[in-house]
XYZ file of C-alpha atoms in Angstrom:
416
model
C 8.781 -11.509 41.534
C 11.542 -11.386 39.020
C 12.967 -14.247 36.966
C 16.535 -14.988 36.284
C 16.100 -14.972 32.356
C 19.031 -15.982 29.990
C 18.771 -14.405 26.499
C 20.874 -16.092 23.698
C 21.790 -13.926 21.009
C 22.751 -9.966 21.126
C 21.145 -9.100 17.805
C 18.179 -6.439 17.697
C 15.819 -9.297 18.801
C 17.798 -10.391 21.722
C 18.715 -6.919 23.005
C 15.334 -5.744 22.639
C 14.182 -8.958 24.327
C 16.618 -7.840 27.290
C 15.340 -4.183 27.350
C 11.518 -5.226 27.995
C 12.351 -7.827 30.457
C 14.285 -5.717 32.176
C 11.517 -3.024 32.068
C 9.422 -5.989 33.845
C 11.685 -6.273 36.555
C 13.833 -9.427 35.600
C 17.190 -10.150 35.957
C 18.700 -10.901 32.593
C 21.959 -12.065 31.284
C 22.408 -11.690 27.207
C 24.959 -14.373 25.905
C 26.573 -13.791 22.196
C 28.999 -15.863 20.554
C 30.539 -12.377 19.113
C 31.470 -9.090 20.466
C 27.965 -7.664 19.130
C 29.510 -5.384 16.847
C 28.929 -6.721 13.302
C 26.043 -9.108 11.688
C 22.774 -8.243 10.376
C 21.473 -6.063 13.146
C 24.402 -3.662 11.825
C 24.008 -4.054 8.140
C 20.224 -3.847 7.531
C 18.758 -1.008 5.740
C 17.176 0.354 8.755
C 13.600 0.300 7.854
C 10.347 -0.034 10.116
C 8.191 -1.169 7.474
C 4.369 -1.563 7.847
C 4.162 -1.525 4.127
C 5.870 -5.157 3.998
C 2.901 -6.898 4.421
C 3.570 -9.872 1.611
C 5.762 -12.700 3.262
C 8.895 -13.839 1.193
C 7.134 -17.001 0.793
C 4.662 -15.768 -1.925
C 3.726 -17.303 -4.917
C 5.962 -17.518 -7.488
C 9.321 -17.241 -5.501
C 10.533 -20.755 -5.516
C 10.386 -20.384 -9.292
C 12.085 -17.274 -9.522
C 14.787 -18.792 -7.144
C 15.233 -21.826 -9.456
C 15.652 -19.532 -12.266
C 18.170 -16.883 -10.768
C 19.903 -20.258 -9.215
C 22.873 -19.885 -11.690
C 23.189 -16.330 -11.584
C 25.401 -14.990 -8.855
C 24.154 -11.345 -9.498
C 20.343 -12.383 -9.020
C 18.248 -10.657 -6.448
C 17.128 -13.850 -5.128
C 19.998 -16.420 -5.172
C 20.083 -19.974 -3.957
C 23.459 -21.536 -4.240
C 23.195 -25.176 -5.446
C 24.467 -27.526 -2.843
C 23.538 -30.754 -1.356
C 21.868 -30.070 2.066
C 19.028 -32.071 3.549
C 17.830 -29.145 5.924
C 17.689 -26.608 2.996
C 15.835 -29.174 0.869
C 13.146 -29.278 3.734
C 13.279 -25.874 4.154
C 12.700 -25.240 0.485
C 9.730 -27.837 0.346
C 8.001 -26.044 3.457
C 8.426 -22.549 1.831
C 7.092 -23.970 -1.509
C 4.078 -25.395 0.388
C 3.739 -21.742 2.124
C 3.565 -19.993 -0.960
C 0.031 -20.140 -1.850
C -2.340 -17.231 -2.306
C -4.505 -18.372 0.681
C -1.534 -18.516 3.108
C -0.043 -15.329 2.248
C -3.835 -13.718 2.261
C -4.020 -15.013 6.043
C -0.290 -13.604 6.851
C -0.537 -10.302 5.672
C -2.876 -8.790 8.569
C -0.516 -10.603 10.705
C 2.508 -9.006 9.528
C 0.801 -5.592 9.271
C -0.163 -5.652 13.074
C 3.061 -6.706 14.525
C 4.767 -4.075 12.300
C 2.628 -1.203 13.445
C 3.416 -2.193 17.030
C 6.935 -1.947 16.378
C 6.812 1.379 14.706
C 4.904 2.739 17.775
C 7.435 1.096 20.344
C 10.220 2.528 18.474
C 8.677 6.121 19.104
C 8.156 5.043 22.805
C 12.112 4.229 22.975
C 12.840 7.515 21.489
C 10.807 9.467 23.840
C 11.746 7.693 26.746
C 15.408 9.040 26.238
C 16.845 5.640 27.362
C 19.155 5.671 24.300
C 19.330 9.459 23.803
C 18.430 11.170 20.868
C 18.843 8.780 17.704
C 17.808 8.868 14.201
C 14.012 7.856 13.915
C 12.482 9.507 10.735
C 9.063 8.892 9.128
C 9.653 10.162 5.825
C 7.940 6.828 4.423
C 9.550 4.633 1.595
C 9.606 4.962 -1.973
C 9.111 2.143 -4.355
C 10.899 3.393 -7.451
C 10.242 1.108 -10.665
C 11.435 1.381 -14.457
C 8.941 -1.068 -16.165
C 5.440 -1.673 -16.521
C 6.174 -5.366 -15.264
C 7.214 -3.971 -11.603
C 4.473 -1.410 -11.591
C 2.057 -4.086 -12.363
C 3.508 -6.062 -9.594
C 3.593 -3.353 -6.785
C 0.020 -1.944 -7.818
C -1.798 -4.951 -6.127
C 0.186 -4.640 -2.903
C -0.277 -0.949 -2.656
C -4.044 -1.284 -3.040
C -4.052 -3.985 -0.105
C -1.853 -1.686 1.832
C -4.402 1.182 1.490
C -7.313 -1.442 1.928
C -5.830 -2.123 5.661
C -5.634 1.768 6.218
C -1.684 2.282 5.482
C -0.732 5.619 4.085
C 0.081 5.259 0.460
C 0.567 7.858 -2.531
C 1.130 7.133 -6.113
C 3.979 9.684 -7.577
C 4.656 10.444 -10.953
C 7.873 11.851 -12.209
C 7.134 15.348 -11.577
C 6.009 14.536 -7.936
C 8.953 12.600 -7.457
C 11.169 15.123 -8.334
C 9.327 17.371 -5.771
C 9.709 14.934 -2.879
C 13.320 14.017 -3.859
C 14.917 17.376 -5.451
C 18.628 17.057 -5.030
C 19.253 13.829 -6.935
C 18.491 12.624 -10.665
C 16.249 9.603 -10.600
C 15.589 7.607 -13.486
C 12.300 6.034 -12.607
C 8.953 5.632 -14.296
C 6.873 6.259 -11.092
C 6.929 5.563 -7.609
C 4.595 4.229 -4.990
C 5.233 5.961 -1.721
C 4.300 4.227 1.592
C 4.039 7.088 4.052
C 3.429 4.654 6.760
C 7.062 3.424 6.829
C 10.208 4.925 8.829
C 13.856 4.311 8.911
C 16.833 4.809 11.414
C 20.656 4.185 11.688
C 21.409 0.611 13.213
C 25.091 1.520 13.870
C 23.865 4.434 15.892
C 21.113 2.261 17.682
C 22.824 -0.779 18.450
C 25.902 0.669 20.558
C 23.431 2.766 22.328
C 21.034 -0.171 23.570
C 23.998 -2.341 24.410
C 25.513 0.550 26.572
C 21.845 1.268 28.121
C 21.345 -2.367 28.976
C 24.892 -2.630 30.616
C 24.351 0.468 32.688
C 20.962 -0.758 33.646
C 22.109 -3.826 34.979
C 21.897 -6.445 32.130
C 24.688 -8.877 32.121
C 26.148 -8.982 28.707
C 28.359 -11.810 27.979
C 30.060 -11.320 24.767
C 32.447 -13.798 22.582
C 30.879 -16.591 24.215
C 29.546 -19.396 22.618
C 26.366 -21.696 24.073
C 27.183 -25.051 23.558
C 24.382 -27.021 25.355
C 21.647 -26.976 27.753
C 20.887 -29.171 30.979
C 17.210 -30.644 30.866
C 15.256 -31.801 33.635
C 11.811 -33.058 33.521
C 10.645 -30.723 30.690
C 12.639 -27.558 32.145
C 15.824 -26.044 30.718
C 17.658 -25.714 34.060
C 21.252 -24.702 32.628
C 22.670 -23.169 29.922
C 26.362 -24.245 29.129
C 28.711 -22.076 27.366
C 32.536 -21.914 26.360
C 33.322 -20.269 29.390
C 30.911 -21.752 32.257
C 27.376 -22.798 33.101
C 24.429 -20.422 33.985
C 21.375 -21.453 35.989
C 18.063 -20.019 34.786
C 14.588 -19.558 35.366
C 13.734 -18.877 31.549
C 15.833 -19.053 28.240
C 14.963 -16.999 25.328
C 16.644 -18.334 21.932
C 17.317 -15.168 19.820
C 20.134 -15.980 17.678
C 18.983 -15.458 14.310
C 20.296 -17.954 11.519
C 21.932 -20.068 14.462
C 18.759 -20.728 15.863
C 18.037 -24.052 14.376
C 21.355 -25.561 15.337
C 20.436 -24.710 18.944
C 17.016 -26.059 18.737
C 18.199 -29.360 17.464
C 20.761 -29.293 20.662
C 17.112 -29.555 22.601
C 15.472 -31.751 19.887
C 13.249 -29.275 18.441
C 12.805 -28.926 14.781
C 12.875 -25.217 14.081
C 13.541 -24.898 10.093
C 15.373 -21.546 9.239
C 17.808 -20.991 6.451
C 20.363 -17.625 6.530
C 19.576 -15.329 4.050
C 22.512 -13.057 3.413
C 22.174 -9.430 2.498
C 25.132 -7.038 1.682
C 25.360 -3.386 2.090
C 27.675 -0.502 0.776
C 27.881 2.751 2.829
C 28.787 5.969 0.871
C 30.094 8.633 3.183
C 30.010 11.302 0.875
C 27.042 13.406 -0.119
C 24.626 11.731 -2.365
C 21.506 14.046 -2.404
C 19.286 11.311 -1.403
C 16.892 12.351 1.426
C 14.166 9.479 1.052
C 14.635 5.734 1.776
C 13.621 3.841 -1.701
C 13.655 0.417 -2.915
C 14.756 -0.240 -6.565
C 12.376 -2.397 -7.374
C 13.857 -4.076 -10.570
C 17.105 -4.893 -8.400
C 15.516 -5.302 -5.065
C 18.161 -2.739 -3.956
C 17.387 -0.547 -0.545
C 18.606 2.928 -0.127
C 18.706 4.682 3.049
C 19.965 7.953 4.156
C 21.210 7.437 7.309
C 23.148 9.609 10.158
C 26.348 10.525 8.192
C 26.022 8.439 5.262
C 23.804 6.940 2.633
C 23.508 2.939 2.794
C 22.868 1.014 -0.183
C 21.930 -2.576 0.727
C 20.560 -5.815 -1.019
C 20.061 -9.415 -2.099
C 18.939 -12.727 -0.590
C 21.486 -15.122 -0.864
C 20.974 -18.836 0.340
C 24.343 -20.250 0.641
C 24.315 -21.848 4.250
C 25.966 -20.024 7.149
C 29.333 -18.150 5.994
C 30.788 -14.699 5.875
C 32.167 -14.803 2.500
C 31.818 -11.441 0.478
C 30.633 -12.520 -2.943
C 32.161 -9.609 -5.435
C 29.688 -10.110 -8.122
C 26.795 -9.513 -5.554
C 28.559 -6.286 -4.386
C 29.000 -4.974 -7.939
C 25.360 -5.753 -8.822
C 24.138 -3.444 -6.217
C 26.560 -0.698 -7.556
C 25.316 -1.154 -10.842
C 21.678 -0.806 -9.783
C 22.588 2.380 -8.175
C 23.850 3.941 -10.937
C 20.932 2.684 -13.097
C 18.186 4.491 -10.884
C 20.649 7.263 -9.800
C 22.618 8.152 -12.796
C 24.876 11.040 -11.121
C 25.986 8.515 -8.180
C 28.748 6.094 -8.949
C 29.763 3.714 -6.253
C 33.720 3.585 -6.127
C 35.788 0.732 -5.929
C 36.947 1.498 -2.574
C 33.384 1.799 -1.225
C 32.674 -1.737 -2.754
C 35.603 -2.993 -1.337
C 34.428 -2.065 2.043
C 30.975 -3.987 1.629
C 29.891 -6.045 4.634
C 27.150 -8.855 4.855
C 24.781 -10.370 7.560
C 22.681 -13.658 7.707
C 19.102 -12.925 8.064
C 17.079 -16.069 9.779
C 14.423 -16.884 7.042
C 11.307 -19.100 8.172
C 9.687 -21.259 5.602
C 6.406 -19.028 5.504
C 8.019 -15.907 6.094
C 6.661 -15.228 9.738
C 8.917 -15.120 12.569
C 8.985 -17.732 15.357
C 7.737 -15.947 18.581
C 6.624 -17.703 21.491
C 7.197 -20.949 23.809
C 7.778 -24.188 22.640
C 5.390 -27.043 23.792
C 8.301 -29.489 24.790
C 9.732 -26.789 27.366
C 7.912 -24.908 30.257
C 10.499 -21.954 30.208
C 11.744 -21.827 26.855
C 10.879 -19.110 24.192
C 12.045 -18.460 20.719
C 12.322 -15.016 19.247
C 13.838 -15.676 15.623
C 13.127 -16.232 11.835
C 12.356 -12.555 11.011
C 14.081 -12.555 7.738
C 14.222 -9.201 6.210
C 11.893 -7.703 8.983
C 14.395 -8.323 11.766
C 15.027 -4.737 12.597
C 11.380 -3.548 11.914
C 10.152 -6.121 14.608
C 12.949 -6.263 17.351
C 10.875 -3.983 19.626
C 7.409 -5.521 19.394
C 9.218 -9.211 19.220
C 10.918 -7.838 22.600
C 7.667 -6.558 24.063
C 5.800 -9.762 23.388
C 8.831 -11.995 24.872
C 8.725 -10.128 27.851
C 4.996 -10.415 28.254
C 5.002 -14.103 28.026
C 7.816 -14.404 30.762
C 6.056 -12.274 33.061
C 2.967 -14.413 32.780
C 0.966 -11.599 30.942
C -1.378 -12.084 28.016
C 0.403 -10.674 25.017
C -1.173 -7.972 22.999
C -1.200 -9.990 19.890
C -2.245 -13.295 19.221
C 0.854 -15.396 18.874
C -0.679 -18.236 17.238
C 0.859 -17.685 13.871
C 4.194 -17.254 15.095
C 4.254 -20.604 16.998
C 7.567 -22.309 17.168
C 5.537 -25.718 16.985
C 3.496 -24.633 13.902
C 3.199 -27.174 11.125
C 4.546 -26.488 7.366
């Protein structure tokens, strides 16, 4: 028998949760404080990345963050500020950044990414969203220095050991695979296991499909509180009304920590801001790539090329820092000397907030505190990649099925 499920949050994770809950026969309402036309689910690099096996909370990242703290153009930027929640998160991040914990996370990240990779293919083949871009050309890791080569090679070897497809390309091979654009790079690692999409194409189609299929999509409506009775969430209270529910899914990205507090649950999350510049003119780029020294992602999307990057911890805000946009444009020119991003293209840059957990793993699963509350958040840079897998796992949980993956590593109740 289907349940009455409230999904709070209309990003890729929330909509994928609604998609699979609908497939399981549940009555679904999605509530989002925005009109679901902007944010991280629209401005991301569109990658589906089994190759991204190393969590953000890796050894040395806190040291890098401290080093870069006073450089507003650095790839990993933490704005100096007095914020108790941020201090706690940073301490948990530091505790998670050990070789042993990273090694334990690697197969977990790989498995859920491969699951999502298969599900994107299934969604395309189902015809539910029509014919959308889903290309499996892989991902180039372009580097210019010996230091970055030495940094990425162990990752590539780990990926190969996990049976992921990896190639090593010299400059001649790079020109063969990407012939229509000049690239200034020493060499590249080609993760052939990866794929990419156009988020601004997928999100509207997913919204439309859900609406047409009977999901109640409530936009521009903020969730304010919850009615609790004997360990069960009975109602979701919003700025426009009150909704009774059998189950609740919290998929509100960077805002999840605040909602969790209303339920007396500690869910450490920090907003990691990313930026994107879209170039609608021809660039000659046909392969997705990461410019390693600058940590800038490059994606050939339907109708434009997207350049995205930076991880900025400055709290929840939508401020566009011009210096960070300029840094992306500068990196593009350094790697693609024939491509110059214009002032107008930079002025149209957008940002989005990615929810980052302290250990780099998302929160997926039920809280022990409530019988009918499920979290689906904290995906950091992999929200787009892991949207379908997360939605499928959420639907299996709520349908009282055994999830196809062990959710223990993703528990919202885990200790740091």
